[in-house]
Short mmCIF file of C-alpha atoms (C1' of nucleotides) in Angstrom, two decimals:
data_model
loop_
_atom_site.label_atom_id
_atom_site.label_comp_id
_atom_site.label_asym_id
_atom_site.label_seq_id
_atom_site.Cartn_x
_atom_site.Cartn_y
_atom_site.Cartn_z
CA MET A 1 99.64 114.21 125.34
CA ARG A 2 98.91 110.45 125.63
CA ILE A 3 97.75 108.06 122.82
CA GLY A 4 94.35 108.63 122.96
CA GLU A 5 94.18 112.05 122.15
CA LEU A 6 97.05 111.69 119.34
CA ALA A 7 94.10 108.79 117.81
CA GLU A 8 91.80 111.16 118.14
CA ARG A 9 93.31 113.98 116.66
CA ALA A 10 94.70 112.33 114.14
CA GLY A 11 91.97 110.28 113.10
CA VAL A 12 94.10 106.84 113.19
CA SER A 13 93.26 104.18 116.29
CA PRO A 14 95.49 103.69 119.29
CA ARG A 15 96.18 99.86 117.71
CA ALA A 16 97.30 101.65 114.60
CA LEU A 17 99.97 103.96 116.49
CA ARG A 18 101.15 101.60 118.49
CA HIS A 19 101.79 99.28 115.18
CA TYR A 20 103.95 102.36 113.99
CA GLU A 21 105.90 102.38 116.78
CA GLU A 22 106.31 98.86 116.70
CA LEU A 23 108.14 99.48 112.93
CA GLY A 24 110.02 102.32 114.21
CA LEU A 25 107.95 104.86 112.02
CA LEU A 26 106.35 106.52 115.12
CA PRO A 27 108.95 105.95 118.56
CA ALA A 28 107.39 107.55 122.13
CA ARG A 29 108.75 108.69 125.07
CA ARG A 30 107.12 107.10 127.98
CA ARG A 31 106.16 108.47 131.33
CA ALA A 32 107.81 106.50 134.84
CA ASN A 33 103.93 104.80 134.88
CA GLY A 34 105.15 103.04 131.29
CA TYR A 35 102.23 105.17 128.93
CA ARG A 36 102.91 106.87 125.92
CA THR A 37 103.87 109.93 125.83
CA TYR A 38 103.85 112.12 122.22
CA GLY A 39 104.19 115.76 121.13
CA GLU A 40 102.73 117.95 118.19
CA GLU A 41 105.70 116.76 116.05
CA ASP A 42 103.87 112.99 116.08
CA LEU A 43 101.23 114.91 115.41
CA ARG A 44 102.29 116.10 112.24
CA ALA A 45 104.77 112.17 111.88
CA VAL A 46 100.80 110.84 111.61
CA ALA A 47 99.59 112.98 109.38
CA GLU A 48 102.44 113.24 107.42
CA ILE A 49 101.52 108.98 107.01
CA ARG A 50 97.86 109.02 106.78
CA ALA A 51 98.42 111.20 103.55
CA LEU A 52 100.90 109.40 102.49
CA VAL A 53 99.34 105.79 102.72
CA GLY A 54 96.57 107.65 101.03
CA LEU A 55 98.25 108.50 98.21
CA GLY A 56 98.63 104.42 98.35
CA LEU A 57 102.31 104.33 99.50
CA SER A 58 103.17 101.34 101.94
CA LEU A 59 103.75 102.07 105.36
CA GLU A 60 107.50 100.81 105.06
CA GLU A 61 107.79 103.80 101.93
CA THR A 62 106.66 106.64 104.55
CA ARG A 63 109.51 106.05 106.77
CA PRO A 64 112.26 108.59 104.65
CA PHE A 65 109.39 111.00 104.81
CA VAL A 66 109.02 110.52 108.69
CA GLU A 67 112.65 110.46 109.27
CA CYS A 68 113.13 113.43 106.90
CA LEU A 69 110.41 115.13 109.29
CA ARG A 70 111.85 113.91 112.71
CA ALA A 71 115.28 114.71 111.00
CA GLY A 72 114.08 118.88 111.47
CA HIS A 73 113.38 119.28 108.15
CA PRO A 74 110.12 121.19 107.53
CA SER A 75 108.49 119.44 104.83
CA GLY A 76 109.18 115.33 104.66
CA ALA A 77 109.50 115.56 101.06
CA SER A 78 112.57 118.01 101.69
CA CYS A 79 115.00 114.70 101.64
CA ALA A 80 116.60 113.08 98.25
CA ASP A 81 115.65 109.31 100.13
CA SER A 82 111.79 110.74 99.48
CA ILE A 83 111.94 112.34 96.31
CA ALA A 84 113.48 109.15 95.55
CA VAL A 85 110.65 107.25 96.79
CA TYR A 86 107.81 109.31 94.66
CA ARG A 87 109.65 108.95 91.48
CA GLN A 88 109.35 105.87 92.12
CA LYS A 89 105.90 105.31 93.18
CA LEU A 90 104.75 107.78 90.23
CA ALA A 91 106.57 105.21 87.76
CA GLU A 92 104.14 102.47 89.87
CA VAL A 93 100.98 104.43 88.78
CA ASP A 94 102.24 104.83 85.67
CA ALA A 95 102.56 101.35 85.17
CA SER A 96 98.95 100.30 86.96
CA LEU A 97 97.53 102.74 84.79
CA ALA A 98 98.66 101.55 81.87
CA ARG A 99 98.07 97.90 82.46
CA LEU A 100 94.60 99.14 84.41
CA GLY A 101 93.72 100.84 80.89
CA ALA A 102 94.41 97.47 78.43
CA VAL A 103 92.59 95.66 81.09
CA ARG A 104 89.34 97.97 80.72
CA ALA A 105 89.78 97.68 77.15
CA GLU A 106 90.12 93.81 77.26
CA LEU A 107 87.13 93.52 79.81
CA GLU A 108 84.78 95.86 77.65
CA ALA A 109 85.77 94.22 74.41
CA GLN A 110 84.57 90.82 76.35
CA LEU A 111 81.79 92.31 77.43
CA HIS A 112 80.41 93.56 73.83
CA ALA A 113 81.22 90.04 72.77
CA ALA A 114 78.97 88.14 74.91
CA LEU A 115 76.02 90.88 74.25
CA ARG A 116 76.53 90.48 70.70
CA GLU A 117 75.78 86.35 71.35
CA ARG A 118 73.29 86.75 74.09
CA ALA A 119 71.02 89.32 71.23
CA PRO A 120 72.30 87.75 67.97
CA VAL A 121 70.37 89.99 65.18
CA PRO A 122 68.61 92.77 66.96
CA ARG A 123 65.62 93.01 64.93
CA CYS A 124 65.87 97.24 65.21
CA GLU A 125 68.51 99.16 66.29
CA LEU A 126 66.74 101.27 69.02
CA THR A 127 67.19 97.78 71.16
CA LEU A 128 70.47 98.90 71.41
CA GLU A 129 70.03 100.80 74.69
CA GLU A 130 71.49 98.97 78.19
CA PRO A 131 69.64 99.27 80.95
CA MET B 1 94.02 62.99 82.59
CA ARG B 2 95.52 63.23 86.00
CA ILE B 3 95.97 66.49 88.39
CA GLY B 4 99.66 66.85 87.06
CA GLU B 5 98.93 66.35 83.15
CA LEU B 6 95.97 68.85 84.01
CA ALA B 7 98.47 71.66 85.49
CA GLU B 8 101.09 71.28 82.54
CA ARG B 9 98.35 71.64 80.10
CA ALA B 10 96.84 74.42 81.68
CA GLY B 11 99.57 76.40 83.09
CA VAL B 12 99.34 75.99 86.49
CA SER B 13 100.25 74.24 89.51
CA PRO B 14 98.91 71.18 90.44
CA ARG B 15 97.88 72.86 94.58
CA ALA B 16 96.14 75.54 92.01
CA LEU B 17 93.76 72.99 90.62
CA ARG B 18 93.04 71.35 94.28
CA HIS B 19 92.50 75.20 95.30
CA TYR B 20 90.05 75.38 92.91
CA GLU B 21 88.71 72.19 93.84
CA GLU B 22 88.23 73.20 97.36
CA LEU B 23 86.50 76.28 96.45
CA GLY B 24 83.93 74.65 94.52
CA LEU B 25 85.28 75.73 91.17
CA LEU B 26 87.21 72.68 89.81
CA PRO B 27 84.87 70.09 90.93
CA ALA B 28 87.10 66.85 89.88
CA ARG B 29 85.75 62.97 89.45
CA ARG B 30 88.02 60.55 91.78
CA ARG B 31 89.43 56.94 90.35
CA ALA B 32 88.69 54.12 92.03
CA ASN B 33 92.44 54.62 93.49
CA GLY B 34 91.75 58.29 94.77
CA TYR B 35 93.06 60.13 91.95
CA ARG B 36 91.34 63.49 90.64
CA THR B 37 90.18 62.37 86.93
CA TYR B 38 90.29 65.45 84.45
CA GLY B 39 88.91 65.77 80.90
CA GLU B 40 89.00 68.50 78.35
CA GLU B 41 86.04 70.23 79.77
CA ASP B 42 88.45 70.36 82.70
CA LEU B 43 91.04 72.05 80.53
CA ARG B 44 88.21 74.91 78.78
CA ALA B 45 87.75 75.82 82.52
CA VAL B 46 91.13 76.26 83.74
CA ALA B 47 91.66 78.37 80.98
CA GLU B 48 88.82 80.24 81.27
CA ILE B 49 89.69 80.96 85.32
CA ARG B 50 93.31 81.65 84.14
CA ALA B 51 91.59 84.62 81.80
CA LEU B 52 89.64 85.73 84.11
CA VAL B 53 91.67 85.97 86.98
CA GLY B 54 94.09 87.55 84.46
CA LEU B 55 91.79 90.59 84.22
CA GLY B 56 91.57 90.72 87.71
CA LEU B 57 88.94 89.19 88.96
CA SER B 58 88.68 86.79 92.14
CA LEU B 59 88.78 83.60 92.12
CA GLU B 60 85.04 83.77 93.25
CA GLU B 61 83.75 86.21 90.67
CA THR B 62 84.99 83.69 88.39
CA ARG B 63 82.49 80.82 90.07
CA PRO B 64 79.27 82.62 87.78
CA PHE B 65 81.54 82.06 84.34
CA VAL B 66 83.23 78.41 85.15
CA GLU B 67 79.50 76.96 86.13
CA CYS B 68 77.91 79.17 82.66
CA LEU B 69 80.26 76.78 81.02
CA ARG B 70 79.55 73.72 82.65
CA ALA B 71 75.73 74.62 82.33
CA GLY B 72 77.09 73.31 78.42
CA HIS B 73 76.79 76.75 77.29
CA PRO B 74 79.75 77.73 74.07
CA SER B 75 81.54 80.46 76.43
CA GLY B 76 81.67 80.29 80.02
CA ALA B 77 80.06 84.68 79.08
CA SER B 78 76.79 83.28 77.83
CA CYS B 79 75.37 84.30 80.87
CA ALA B 80 73.42 86.48 82.90
CA ASP B 81 75.25 86.18 86.24
CA SER B 82 78.65 86.58 83.69
CA ILE B 83 77.91 89.83 81.93
CA ALA B 84 76.51 91.32 85.75
CA VAL B 85 79.99 90.38 86.98
CA TYR B 86 81.76 91.61 84.01
CA ARG B 87 79.47 94.64 84.57
CA GLN B 88 80.62 95.51 87.50
CA LYS B 89 84.16 94.32 87.14
CA LEU B 90 84.25 97.15 84.07
CA ALA B 91 82.57 99.67 87.07
CA GLU B 92 85.05 99.36 89.52
CA VAL B 93 87.84 99.00 86.93
CA ASP B 94 86.74 102.68 86.02
CA ALA B 95 87.11 103.52 89.78
CA SER B 96 90.02 102.67 90.01
CA LEU B 97 90.68 104.58 86.71
CA ALA B 98 90.17 107.66 88.09
CA ARG B 99 90.73 107.25 91.56
CA LEU B 100 94.66 106.22 90.90
CA GLY B 101 94.36 109.22 88.01
CA ALA B 102 94.32 111.44 90.43
CA VAL B 103 96.66 109.98 92.66
CA ARG B 104 99.27 109.89 89.82
CA ALA B 105 98.65 114.12 89.50
CA GLU B 106 98.60 114.48 93.33
CA LEU B 107 101.82 112.14 93.35
CA GLU B 108 102.88 114.68 90.68
CA ALA B 109 102.28 117.36 92.29
CA GLN B 110 104.04 117.09 95.50
CA LEU B 111 107.28 115.72 93.80
CA HIS B 112 107.35 118.75 91.63
CA ALA B 113 106.68 120.53 94.78
CA ALA B 114 109.52 119.02 96.49
CA LEU B 115 111.99 119.53 93.92
CA ARG B 116 110.97 122.97 92.91
CA GLU B 117 111.92 123.64 97.79
CA ARG B 118 115.04 121.44 97.17
CA ALA B 119 116.55 123.35 94.07
CA PRO B 120 115.64 126.86 95.37
CA VAL B 121 115.74 129.79 92.22
CA PRO B 122 117.26 127.79 89.80
CA ARG B 123 120.54 129.85 88.04
CA CYS B 124 120.02 128.42 84.31
CA GLU B 125 116.92 127.11 82.09
CA LEU B 126 118.83 124.90 80.95
CA THR B 127 119.56 122.87 85.09
CA LEU B 128 115.43 122.25 84.42
CA GLU B 129 116.54 118.59 83.62
CA GLU B 130 115.85 115.67 85.12
CA PRO B 131 119.14 112.97 85.54
"C1'" DA C 1 86.71 101.54 148.08
"C1'" DG C 2 84.16 100.59 144.19
"C1'" DT C 3 84.00 102.23 139.48
"C1'" DG C 4 84.74 103.92 134.89
"C1'" DG C 5 87.67 105.26 131.69
"C1'" DC C 6 92.17 105.17 130.47
"C1'" DG C 7 96.28 102.62 129.73
"C1'" DT C 8 99.88 98.37 128.88
"C1'" DT C 9 101.34 93.69 126.60
"C1'" DC C 10 100.68 89.58 124.03
"C1'" DA C 11 99.29 87.05 120.57
"C1'" DC C 12 96.09 85.41 117.08
"C1'" DG C 13 92.44 86.60 113.11
"C1'" DT C 14 91.81 88.61 108.48
"C1'" DC C 15 91.49 88.43 103.52
"C1'" DG C 16 93.37 85.77 99.00
"C1'" DG C 17 95.62 82.62 96.63
"C1'" DC C 18 97.84 79.15 96.58
"C1'" DG C 19 103.53 77.01 97.94
"C1'" DG C 20 105.01 73.94 100.40
"C1'" DC C 21 106.36 70.83 103.43
"C1'" DA C 22 105.58 65.95 105.90
"C1'" DA C 23 103.93 61.57 106.15
"C1'" DG C 24 101.92 58.38 103.69
"C1'" DG C 25 99.17 55.56 99.24
"C1'" DT C 26 99.73 54.09 94.05
"C1'" DC C 27 101.62 52.85 89.57
"C1'" DT C 28 104.70 51.41 86.40
"C1'" DA C 29 110.15 50.18 84.56
"C1'" DG C 30 113.74 47.45 85.83
"C1'" DC D 1 111.72 43.58 95.08
"C1'" DT D 2 112.71 48.37 94.45
"C1'" DA D 3 113.08 52.94 92.87
"C1'" DG D 4 111.18 56.65 91.65
"C1'" DA D 5 107.74 59.45 90.23
"C1'" DC D 6 103.52 60.51 90.52
"C1'" DC D 7 99.92 60.41 93.58
"C1'" DT D 8 96.54 61.70 98.22
"C1'" DT D 9 95.27 64.77 102.50
"C1'" DG D 10 96.40 68.02 106.17
"C1'" DC D 11 97.98 71.95 107.48
"C1'" DC D 12 101.32 76.04 108.34
"C1'" DG D 13 103.74 80.05 106.12
"C1'" DC D 14 103.09 84.01 103.79
"C1'" DC D 15 102.47 89.35 102.70
"C1'" DG D 16 100.56 93.95 104.75
"C1'" DA D 17 97.82 97.27 107.99
"C1'" DC D 18 95.94 97.04 111.51
"C1'" DG D 19 90.92 94.85 114.11
"C1'" DT D 20 89.64 92.20 118.55
"C1'" DG D 21 89.85 90.29 122.58
"C1'" DA D 22 92.31 88.64 126.81
"C1'" DA D 23 94.02 89.79 131.48
"C1'" DC D 24 96.06 93.06 133.62
"C1'" DG D 25 97.81 98.10 135.47
"C1'" DC D 26 96.61 103.31 136.46
"C1'" DC D 27 94.49 106.99 137.92
"C1'" DA D 28 90.50 110.45 139.40
"C1'" DC D 29 86.12 110.55 140.81
"C1'" DT D 30 82.55 109.75 144.47
#
DNA sequence: AGTGGCGTTCACGTCGGCGGCAAGGTCTAG
DNA sequence: CTAGACCTTGCCGCCGACGTGAACGCCACT
């Protein structure tokens, strides 16, 4: 399979696949004419990469998963390094959630304060509704 | 007050203040020698910018607030445009929270699945603890 | 032989918010 | 007079994940 077909089947651009190769994530065999050649296992690797990126991992962070796959394991998450990345990412997400939650509360407080300031002493309680 | 003093008092770098000026966020008067000159209202403006950026707004998004302040309003959030930015940001934060929550659940599911795979049929229930 | 549709490498552009450096001007204290 | 502490403009660098375009090669079909 050439790069165009893999790109099509994986739902990414050929440029992205070349980028993965530059990072050493997706090494490609070459034909005599220089064309990259891929197999089904490469499709699986790209699918793994995209799934993980969809979960917020950077390309670098997907490396243990891809290498785990290429090492012959059934799942990219079968290796200790991958598990470690999962744990670390989960912690990061929890931190982000906490921070975002605090930010949300503060935003809401500021918004309500500004609204109170702009609508001093509403004449009727019914006017508290927002458009 | 010159740029160094404002930077010091506002807790930002002079470079950042020049950057704000490039964006038109913080126009500075000039002395005869070309030095930028700031007043107390500029300190308030920078404080507003930093507070909003701390809530996740981009510099562009702080513009309505800063302009509102410069228009003489007591608070940067006193103007309709600022309120709109608050509302929009709140919606974005809510969206991020929802997405992050889903990502967190998926991460946890993947992690647990991988752990189950690596520790098939634990001999004792006590071994479920994690280091 | 030409056309079109693949592929290749190289290298710069994007977005945000500055950091950092160079080359020079300005002011103040000793 | 000079050191040094400030200021100025200008421009490149950074991070990540590619997009985009140039300039070219390869191959199949007509």
